[in-house]
Amino acid sequence: MSQNIVVLPGDGVGPEVTEAAIQVLIAVAEKFDFSLTFESHDFGGAAIDACGEPLPDETLSACKAADAIFLGAVGGPKWGVHTKRPEAGLLGLRSALNLFANLRPVKLHPALAAHSPLKEERVKGVDILIVRELTGGLYFGEKKREADKASDLCEYSKFEIIRAARVAFEAARRRRGHVTSIDKANVLETSRLWRETVTALHEKDYGDVELRHELVDSAAMKLITNPGSYDVVLTENLFGDILSDECSVLAGSIGLLGSASLGAGTQGLYEPIHGSAPDIAGKNIANPLGAIASVAMLLRHSLGEEDAAKTIEKAIYTMLDEGMRSRDLGGDLMCDQMADAVIGWL
Ligand code: NAD
Ligand code: IPM
Ligand code: MN
């Protein structure tokens, strides 16, 4: 039986990095002898241009029916920040599919330690999993706009906090057994509920996992000064968005990081954490490794193909070991050549 993957290339470098990663998926499927079908759909700015909506009904129906969804990136200066903006399509999709937990692994490849803007001894051994709550908080609260006044409501329910926290505790059990929950409980009511709820869940079900709470401002500093002290980071939607871009420099480049957005079942949405990178779009110079790492996560979480996922991760590891680098990592390999190098090491 063939598994159905909906591909949403999106905007900017999105089409380049998704094409590169799909070549890797095709090669790995051949190697492990499983069958995949790919269906591409309009999404984001490209969909606004085609039919006036960032998330057309037909795209949403295809995503609902898919085994997994693979997205490049959306947005760009062409579409600005108006109501019908590409980013609204992405939020609509996360919400419609109830993808409440976003996993963003940040792992430093030893060969890239010298490439980090931080001192080598600080970043050595960095291996963090960010679990970002993805369908609540400021992103989805009521929005109001008057001529010279605006507001975004930040709301969280216990239910939303518990389901995201469970993902973090379960992941910690499979890793080094430590969760840092990041909030702003000294100021925000939602953060006080967050802290109380995570603490209660920890006491009830996860006593074997170590839990620490940190305030987001000092955590933003500690993630840079002492990144080795983090295993799983659990946080709410906006903090997770900001901290994950910050953490990408620990790994060497934002172009390296993949992500999985998961709900209650096996279906998921997989995307690199970077955006459409309008400054380098259309030049075949984007780093596709974040997209390729995302398809490895897709194989693992949605298709149950753990061996194929590991094989891709090992190939990424080996090609970096061999010194193959895209421009963001100080090399000269083009986007498609990076994918070819991964395929060569599969
Ligand atoms: P960005 O992540 O697109 O780019 C930030 C910087 O990182 C740029 O200098 C860019 O060239 C570089 N970069 C990003 N991806 C790279 C890659 N694969 N290889 C090499 N360098 C890479 O962030 P931005 O410029 O703030 O946002 C641009 C647009 O993307 C905005 O419209 C934003 O809303 C959107 N965005 C979309 C997503 C998504 O689709 N998931 C995520 C973030 C931002
Ligand atoms: C991300 C992006 C999105 C977010 C935007 C494009 C809506 O920055 O996936 O990190 O803020 O979640
Ligand atoms: Mn972001």
CSV table of C-alpha atoms and ligand atoms in Angstrom, one decimal:
chain,number,residue,atom,x,y,z
A,1,MET,CA,0.0,0.0,0.0
A,2,SER,CA,1.2,3.4,-0.9
A,3,GLN,CA,1.3,6.3,1.7
A,4,ASN,CA,0.1,9.6,0.6
A,5,ILE,CA,2.2,12.7,1.2
A,6,VAL,CA,0.7,16.1,0.5
A,7,VAL,CA,3.5,18.6,-0.4
A,8,LEU,CA,3.0,22.3,0.1
A,9,PRO,CA,6.1,24.0,-1.4
A,10,GLY,CA,4.8,27.5,-0.6
A,11,ASP,CA,6.9,30.6,-1.2
A,12,GLY,CA,10.5,31.8,-1.5
A,13,VAL,CA,13.0,29.1,-0.9
A,14,GLY,CA,10.1,26.7,0.0
A,15,PRO,CA,9.9,25.1,-3.5
A,16,GLU,CA,13.7,24.7,-3.7
A,17,VAL,CA,14.1,23.0,-0.3
A,18,THR,CA,11.0,20.8,-0.7
A,19,GLU,CA,12.1,19.6,-4.1
A,20,ALA,CA,15.6,18.7,-2.7
A,21,ALA,CA,14.0,16.8,0.3
A,22,ILE,CA,11.6,14.9,-1.9
A,23,GLN,CA,14.5,13.6,-4.0
A,24,VAL,CA,15.9,12.2,-0.7
A,25,LEU,CA,12.5,10.7,0.2
A,26,ILE,CA,12.2,9.0,-3.2
A,27,ALA,CA,15.7,7.6,-2.9
A,28,VAL,CA,15.2,6.3,0.6
A,29,ALA,CA,11.8,4.7,-0.3
A,30,GLU,CA,13.5,2.9,-3.1
A,31,LYS,CA,16.3,1.7,-0.8
A,32,PHE,CA,13.8,0.4,1.9
A,33,ASP,CA,11.2,-0.8,-0.7
A,34,PHE,CA,8.2,1.2,0.4
A,35,SER,CA,5.8,3.1,-1.8
A,36,LEU,CA,5.0,6.8,-1.5
A,37,THR,CA,2.7,9.1,-3.6
A,38,PHE,CA,3.2,12.8,-3.7
A,39,GLU,CA,0.5,15.4,-4.3
A,40,SER,CA,1.5,19.0,-4.5
A,41,HIS,CA,-1.0,21.8,-3.6
A,42,ASP,CA,-1.1,25.6,-3.6
A,43,PHE,CA,-0.5,27.1,-0.2
A,44,GLY,CA,0.5,30.5,1.3
A,45,GLY,CA,1.4,33.3,-1.0
A,46,ALA,CA,1.4,31.1,-4.0
A,47,ALA,CA,-2.2,30.1,-3.2
A,48,ILE,CA,-3.2,33.8,-2.7
A,49,ASP,CA,-1.8,34.5,-6.2
A,50,ALA,CA,-3.6,31.5,-7.7
A,51,CYS,CA,-7.0,31.8,-6.1
A,52,GLY,CA,-7.0,34.6,-3.5
A,53,GLU,CA,-6.8,32.4,-0.3
A,54,PRO,CA,-3.7,31.2,1.5
A,55,LEU,CA,-5.3,27.9,2.5
A,56,PRO,CA,-7.8,27.0,-0.3
A,57,ASP,CA,-10.5,24.4,0.6
A,58,GLU,CA,-9.1,22.0,-1.9
A,59,THR,CA,-5.7,22.1,-0.2
A,60,LEU,CA,-7.2,21.7,3.3
A,61,SER,CA,-9.2,18.7,2.2
A,62,ALA,CA,-6.1,17.1,0.6
A,63,CYS,CA,-4.2,17.7,3.9
A,64,LYS,CA,-7.0,16.2,6.0
A,65,ALA,CA,-6.9,13.0,3.8
A,66,ALA,CA,-3.1,12.7,3.8
A,67,ASP,CA,-0.9,10.4,5.8
A,68,ALA,CA,1.6,13.3,6.2
A,69,ILE,CA,2.0,16.8,5.0
A,70,PHE,CA,5.4,18.3,4.0
A,71,LEU,CA,5.7,22.1,3.9
A,72,GLY,CA,8.5,24.3,2.6
A,73,ALA,CA,7.8,27.8,3.9
A,74,VAL,CA,5.3,30.6,3.4
A,75,GLY,CA,5.4,34.4,3.3
A,76,GLY,CA,7.4,37.2,1.8
A,77,PRO,CA,7.4,40.9,1.2
A,78,LYS,CA,5.1,40.5,-1.9
A,79,TRP,CA,2.2,39.7,0.4
A,80,GLY,CA,3.0,42.0,3.3
A,81,VAL,CA,1.1,41.6,6.6
A,82,HIS,CA,-2.4,42.2,5.5
A,83,THR,CA,-5.4,40.1,6.7
A,84,LYS,CA,-5.1,37.7,3.7
A,85,ARG,CA,-1.5,36.8,4.4
A,86,PRO,CA,0.4,33.6,3.7
A,87,GLU,CA,1.2,33.1,7.4
A,88,ALA,CA,-2.6,32.9,8.1
A,89,GLY,CA,-2.8,29.8,5.9
A,90,LEU,CA,-0.2,28.1,8.1
A,91,LEU,CA,-1.9,29.0,11.3
A,92,GLY,CA,-5.2,27.9,9.8
A,93,LEU,CA,-3.7,24.5,8.8
A,94,ARG,CA,-2.1,23.9,12.2
A,95,SER,CA,-5.4,24.7,13.9
A,96,ALA,CA,-7.7,22.7,11.5
A,97,LEU,CA,-5.6,19.6,11.9
A,98,ASN,CA,-5.3,20.2,15.7
A,99,LEU,CA,-1.5,19.9,15.6
A,100,PHE,CA,-0.9,21.1,19.1
A,101,ALA,CA,2.7,19.9,19.7
A,102,ASN,CA,5.6,21.2,17.6
A,103,LEU,CA,8.9,19.3,18.0
A,104,ARG,CA,12.0,21.2,17.1
A,105,PRO,CA,15.3,19.3,17.8
A,106,VAL,CA,18.5,21.3,18.0
A,107,LYS,CA,21.5,19.1,17.9
A,108,LEU,CA,25.0,20.3,17.1
A,109,HIS,CA,26.9,18.2,14.6
A,110,PRO,CA,30.5,18.1,16.1
A,111,ALA,CA,32.0,19.1,12.7
A,112,LEU,CA,30.0,22.4,12.8
A,113,ALA,CA,31.1,23.4,16.3
A,114,ALA,CA,33.7,25.8,15.0
A,115,HIS,CA,31.1,27.3,12.7
A,116,SER,CA,28.8,28.5,15.6
A,117,PRO,CA,29.1,32.1,16.5
A,118,LEU,CA,29.5,30.9,20.1
A,119,LYS,CA,32.7,29.5,21.6
A,120,GLU,CA,33.2,25.9,20.8
A,121,GLU,CA,33.4,24.8,24.4
A,122,ARG,CA,29.9,26.3,25.0
A,123,VAL,CA,28.1,24.6,22.1
A,124,LYS,CA,29.9,21.3,22.3
A,125,GLY,CA,27.4,18.5,22.9
A,126,VAL,CA,24.3,20.6,22.5
A,127,ASP,CA,21.2,18.4,22.1
A,128,ILE,CA,17.9,20.1,22.9
A,129,LEU,CA,14.4,19.2,22.0
A,130,ILE,CA,12.0,22.1,22.0
A,131,VAL,CA,8.4,21.2,22.5
A,132,ARG,CA,6.4,24.2,21.5
A,133,GLU,CA,2.7,24.4,22.1
A,134,LEU,CA,1.3,25.2,18.7
A,135,THR,CA,-2.4,25.9,18.7
A,136,GLY,CA,-3.0,28.2,21.6
A,137,GLY,CA,-1.8,31.4,23.2
A,138,LEU,CA,-1.5,34.8,21.6
A,139,TYR,CA,-1.5,33.3,18.1
A,140,PHE,CA,-5.1,32.2,18.4
A,141,GLY,CA,-6.7,34.5,20.9
A,142,GLU,CA,-9.3,37.1,19.9
A,143,LYS,CA,-7.8,39.9,17.9
A,144,LYS,CA,-9.2,43.4,17.9
A,145,ARG,CA,-8.2,46.4,15.9
A,146,GLU,CA,-9.4,50.0,16.1
A,147,ALA,CA,-8.0,53.0,14.4
A,148,ASP,CA,-5.3,53.7,17.0
A,149,LYS,CA,-5.6,50.7,19.3
A,150,ALA,CA,-5.1,46.9,18.9
A,151,SER,CA,-5.1,43.8,21.1
A,152,ASP,CA,-4.3,40.1,21.0
A,153,LEU,CA,-5.8,38.0,23.7
A,154,CYS,CA,-3.6,35.3,25.3
A,155,GLU,CA,-5.5,32.4,26.6
A,156,TYR,CA,-4.6,28.9,27.7
A,157,SER,CA,-6.7,26.1,29.2
A,158,LYS,CA,-5.4,23.3,31.5
A,159,PHE,CA,-6.4,20.9,28.8
A,160,GLU,CA,-4.1,22.6,26.2
A,161,ILE,CA,-1.2,22.8,28.7
A,162,ILE,CA,-1.5,19.2,29.8
A,163,ARG,CA,-1.6,17.7,26.3
A,164,ALA,CA,1.6,19.6,25.2
A,165,ALA,CA,3.3,18.9,28.5
A,166,ARG,CA,2.7,15.1,28.1
A,167,VAL,CA,4.5,15.2,24.8
A,168,ALA,CA,7.5,16.9,26.6
A,169,PHE,CA,7.6,14.4,29.5
A,170,GLU,CA,7.2,11.4,27.3
A,171,ALA,CA,10.0,12.7,25.0
A,172,ALA,CA,12.2,13.3,28.1
A,173,ARG,CA,11.8,9.6,29.1
A,174,ARG,CA,13.2,8.6,25.8
A,175,ARG,CA,16.0,11.1,26.1
A,176,ARG,CA,18.0,12.3,29.2
A,177,GLY,CA,15.0,12.5,31.5
A,178,HIS,CA,14.9,16.3,32.0
A,179,VAL,CA,12.3,18.9,31.2
A,180,THR,CA,12.7,22.7,31.5
A,181,SER,CA,9.3,24.4,31.4
A,182,ILE,CA,9.7,28.0,30.3
A,183,ASP,CA,7.1,30.7,31.1
A,184,LYS,CA,6.7,34.2,32.4
A,185,ALA,CA,4.9,33.4,35.6
A,186,ASN,CA,6.2,36.5,37.4
A,187,VAL,CA,3.9,38.6,35.1
A,188,LEU,CA,1.4,36.6,33.1
A,189,GLU,CA,-1.7,34.8,34.4
A,190,THR,CA,-1.5,32.3,31.6
A,191,SER,CA,2.0,31.5,32.7
A,192,ARG,CA,0.9,31.0,36.3
A,193,LEU,CA,-1.7,28.5,35.1
A,194,TRP,CA,1.0,26.9,32.9
A,195,ARG,CA,3.4,26.5,35.8
A,196,GLU,CA,0.8,25.1,38.2
A,197,THR,CA,-0.6,22.7,35.6
A,198,VAL,CA,2.8,21.4,34.5
A,199,THR,CA,3.8,20.9,38.2
A,200,ALA,CA,0.7,19.0,39.0
A,201,LEU,CA,1.0,16.8,36.0
A,202,HIS,CA,4.6,16.1,36.9
A,203,GLU,CA,3.7,15.1,40.4
A,204,LYS,CA,0.8,12.9,39.2
A,205,ASP,CA,2.4,11.0,36.3
A,206,TYR,CA,6.0,11.9,35.7
A,207,GLY,CA,7.9,11.7,39.0
A,208,ASP,CA,10.7,9.8,37.2
A,209,VAL,CA,11.4,12.9,35.0
A,210,GLU,CA,13.3,15.8,36.4
A,211,LEU,CA,11.4,19.1,36.0
A,212,ARG,CA,12.7,22.7,36.3
A,213,HIS,CA,10.9,26.0,35.7
A,214,GLU,CA,12.5,29.0,34.2
A,215,LEU,CA,11.4,32.5,33.3
A,216,VAL,CA,11.6,33.2,29.6
A,217,ASP,CA,13.9,36.2,29.8
A,218,SER,CA,16.7,34.6,31.7
A,219,ALA,CA,16.1,31.3,29.8
A,220,ALA,CA,16.8,33.2,26.6
A,221,MET,CA,20.2,34.1,28.1
A,222,LYS,CA,21.0,30.7,29.5
A,223,LEU,CA,20.2,28.9,26.3
A,224,ILE,CA,23.2,30.8,24.8
A,225,THR,CA,25.5,30.8,27.9
A,226,ASN,CA,24.8,27.3,29.0
A,227,PRO,CA,22.9,25.4,26.3
A,228,GLY,CA,24.3,22.1,27.6
A,229,SER,CA,22.1,22.3,30.6
A,230,TYR,CA,18.9,21.7,28.6
A,231,ASP,CA,17.4,18.4,27.5
A,232,VAL,CA,13.7,18.9,26.6
A,233,VAL,CA,12.4,22.5,26.6
A,234,LEU,CA,8.6,22.9,27.0
A,235,THR,CA,7.0,26.2,26.3
A,236,GLU,CA,4.0,28.1,25.0
A,237,ASN,CA,3.5,29.1,21.4
A,238,LEU,CA,5.1,32.6,21.1
A,239,PHE,CA,8.0,31.9,23.4
A,240,GLY,CA,8.7,28.6,21.5
A,241,ASP,CA,8.7,30.5,18.2
A,242,ILE,CA,11.3,33.0,19.4
A,243,LEU,CA,13.5,30.6,21.4
A,244,SER,CA,13.7,28.1,18.5
A,245,ASP,CA,15.1,30.6,16.1
A,246,GLU,CA,17.5,31.7,18.8
A,247,CYS,CA,18.6,28.1,19.4
A,248,SER,CA,19.2,27.5,15.7
A,249,VAL,CA,22.5,29.4,16.0
A,250,LEU,CA,23.6,26.8,18.5
A,251,ALA,CA,23.5,24.2,15.7
A,252,GLY,CA,25.3,26.5,13.2
A,253,SER,CA,22.4,27.7,10.9
A,254,ILE,CA,18.7,28.1,10.9
A,255,GLY,CA,18.8,26.2,7.6
A,256,LEU,CA,19.7,23.0,9.4
A,257,LEU,CA,16.6,22.6,11.7
A,258,GLY,CA,13.6,20.5,10.9
A,259,SER,CA,10.3,20.2,12.8
A,260,ALA,CA,7.3,18.0,13.3
A,261,SER,CA,3.9,19.3,14.2
A,262,LEU,CA,1.8,16.6,15.8
A,263,GLY,CA,-1.7,16.0,17.1
A,264,ALA,CA,-3.4,13.1,18.8
A,265,GLY,CA,-2.9,10.6,15.9
A,266,THR,CA,0.0,9.7,13.6
A,267,GLN,CA,-0.8,12.4,11.0
A,268,GLY,CA,1.7,15.3,11.1
A,269,LEU,CA,2.9,18.4,9.4
A,270,TYR,CA,6.6,18.6,8.7
A,271,GLU,CA,8.6,21.7,7.9
A,272,PRO,CA,12.0,23.3,8.3
A,273,ILE,CA,11.8,25.9,11.1
A,274,HIS,CA,13.1,28.7,8.8
A,275,GLY,CA,11.0,31.0,6.7
A,276,SER,CA,10.8,31.7,3.0
A,277,ALA,CA,14.2,33.5,3.1
A,278,PRO,CA,13.3,36.0,0.4
A,279,ASP,CA,16.8,37.4,0.4
A,280,ILE,CA,18.2,34.1,-1.1
A,281,ALA,CA,15.1,32.7,-2.9
A,282,GLY,CA,15.3,31.5,-6.5
A,283,LYS,CA,19.1,31.2,-6.4
A,284,ASN,CA,19.5,27.5,-5.5
A,285,ILE,CA,21.7,28.4,-2.5
A,286,ALA,CA,19.3,27.7,0.4
A,287,ASN,CA,20.4,24.9,2.8
A,288,PRO,CA,18.0,22.0,2.3
A,289,LEU,CA,19.1,20.1,5.4
A,290,GLY,CA,16.4,21.5,7.6
A,291,ALA,CA,13.8,20.2,5.0
A,292,ILE,CA,15.6,16.9,4.7
A,293,ALA,CA,15.7,16.5,8.5
A,294,SER,CA,12.0,17.2,8.5
A,295,VAL,CA,11.3,14.4,6.1
A,296,ALA,CA,13.2,12.1,8.3
A,297,MET,CA,10.9,13.1,11.1
A,298,LEU,CA,7.9,12.5,8.8
A,299,LEU,CA,9.1,8.9,8.1
A,300,ARG,CA,9.5,8.3,11.9
A,301,HIS,CA,6.4,9.9,13.3
A,302,SER,CA,3.8,9.5,10.5
A,303,LEU,CA,4.9,6.5,8.4
A,304,GLY,CA,6.5,4.3,11.1
A,305,GLU,CA,9.7,4.0,8.9
A,306,GLU,CA,12.3,4.4,11.7
A,307,ASP,CA,15.1,2.7,9.8
A,308,ALA,CA,14.6,4.9,6.8
A,309,ALA,CA,14.5,8.0,9.1
A,310,LYS,CA,17.8,7.0,10.8
A,311,THR,CA,19.4,6.3,7.5
A,312,ILE,CA,18.7,9.9,6.3
A,313,GLU,CA,19.9,11.3,9.6
A,314,LYS,CA,23.1,9.3,9.3
A,315,ALA,CA,23.6,10.4,5.7
A,316,ILE,CA,23.3,14.1,6.8
A,317,TYR,CA,25.8,13.4,9.6
A,318,THR,CA,28.3,11.8,7.2
A,319,MET,CA,28.1,14.4,4.5
A,320,LEU,CA,28.7,17.1,7.1
A,321,ASP,CA,31.6,15.0,8.5
A,322,GLU,CA,33.0,14.9,5.0
A,323,GLY,CA,33.1,18.7,4.9
A,324,MET,CA,30.2,19.2,2.5
A,325,ARG,CA,28.7,22.6,3.1
A,326,SER,CA,26.1,25.0,1.7
A,327,ARG,CA,26.8,28.8,1.7
A,328,ASP,CA,25.2,29.5,5.1
A,329,LEU,CA,27.8,27.0,6.5
A,330,GLY,CA,30.7,28.7,4.7
A,331,GLY,CA,30.8,26.3,1.7
A,332,ASP,CA,29.8,26.5,-1.9
A,333,LEU,CA,27.4,23.6,-2.5
A,334,MET,CA,24.1,24.5,-4.1
A,335,CYS,CA,20.8,23.4,-2.7
A,336,ASP,CA,20.4,20.5,-5.1
A,337,GLN,CA,24.0,19.4,-4.7
A,338,MET,CA,23.5,19.2,-0.9
A,339,ALA,CA,20.5,16.9,-1.6
A,340,ASP,CA,22.6,14.8,-4.0
A,341,ALA,CA,25.3,14.5,-1.4
A,342,VAL,CA,22.8,13.2,1.2
A,343,ILE,CA,21.5,10.7,-1.4
A,344,GLY,CA,25.0,9.6,-2.1
A,345,TRP,CA,25.5,8.7,1.5
A,346,LEU,CA,22.1,7.0,2.1
B,1,NAD,P1,13.7,33.5,7.5
B,1,NAD,O1,13.8,32.3,8.3
B,1,NAD,O2,13.0,33.3,6.2
B,1,NAD,O3,15.1,34.1,7.2
B,1,NAD,C1,16.0,34.6,8.2
B,1,NAD,C2,17.5,34.5,7.7
B,1,NAD,O4,17.9,33.1,7.6
B,1,NAD,C3,17.7,35.1,6.3
B,1,NAD,O5,18.9,35.7,6.2
B,1,NAD,C4,17.7,33.9,5.4
B,1,NAD,O6,18.4,34.0,4.2
B,1,NAD,C5,18.3,32.8,6.3
B,1,NAD,N1,17.8,31.5,6.0
B,1,NAD,C6,16.6,31.0,6.2
B,1,NAD,N2,16.4,29.8,5.8
B,1,NAD,C7,17.6,29.4,5.2
B,1,NAD,C8,18.1,28.3,4.5
B,1,NAD,N3,17.4,27.2,4.4
B,1,NAD,N4,19.4,28.3,4.1
B,1,NAD,C9,20.2,29.4,4.3
B,1,NAD,N5,19.8,30.5,4.9
B,1,NAD,C10,18.5,30.5,5.4
B,1,NAD,O7,13.0,34.6,8.4
B,1,NAD,P2,12.4,36.0,7.9
B,1,NAD,O8,13.2,36.7,6.9
B,1,NAD,O9,12.1,36.7,9.2
B,1,NAD,O10,11.0,35.7,7.3
B,1,NAD,C11,10.7,35.7,5.9
B,1,NAD,C12,9.3,35.3,5.6
B,1,NAD,O11,9.1,33.9,6.0
B,1,NAD,C13,8.3,36.0,6.4
B,1,NAD,O12,7.2,36.3,5.6
B,1,NAD,C14,7.9,35.1,7.6
B,1,NAD,O13,6.6,35.3,8.0
B,1,NAD,C15,8.0,33.8,6.9
B,1,NAD,N6,8.2,32.6,7.8
B,1,NAD,C16,7.6,31.5,7.5
B,1,NAD,C17,7.8,30.3,8.2
B,1,NAD,C18,7.2,29.1,7.8
B,1,NAD,O14,6.6,29.0,6.7
B,1,NAD,N7,7.1,28.1,8.6
B,1,NAD,C19,8.7,30.4,9.3
B,1,NAD,C20,9.4,31.6,9.6
B,1,NAD,C21,9.1,32.7,8.8
B,2,IPM,C1,7.4,29.3,12.4
B,2,IPM,C2,6.9,30.6,11.8
B,2,IPM,C3,5.4,30.8,11.9
B,2,IPM,C4,5.1,30.9,13.4
B,2,IPM,C5,4.8,31.9,11.2
B,2,IPM,C6,5.2,31.9,9.7
B,2,IPM,C7,3.3,31.9,11.3
B,2,IPM,O1,7.6,31.7,12.3
B,2,IPM,O2,6.9,28.3,12.0
B,2,IPM,O3,8.2,29.3,13.3
B,2,IPM,O4,5.2,32.0,14.0
B,2,IPM,O5,4.7,29.9,14.0
B,3,MN,MN,9.3,31.1,13.6
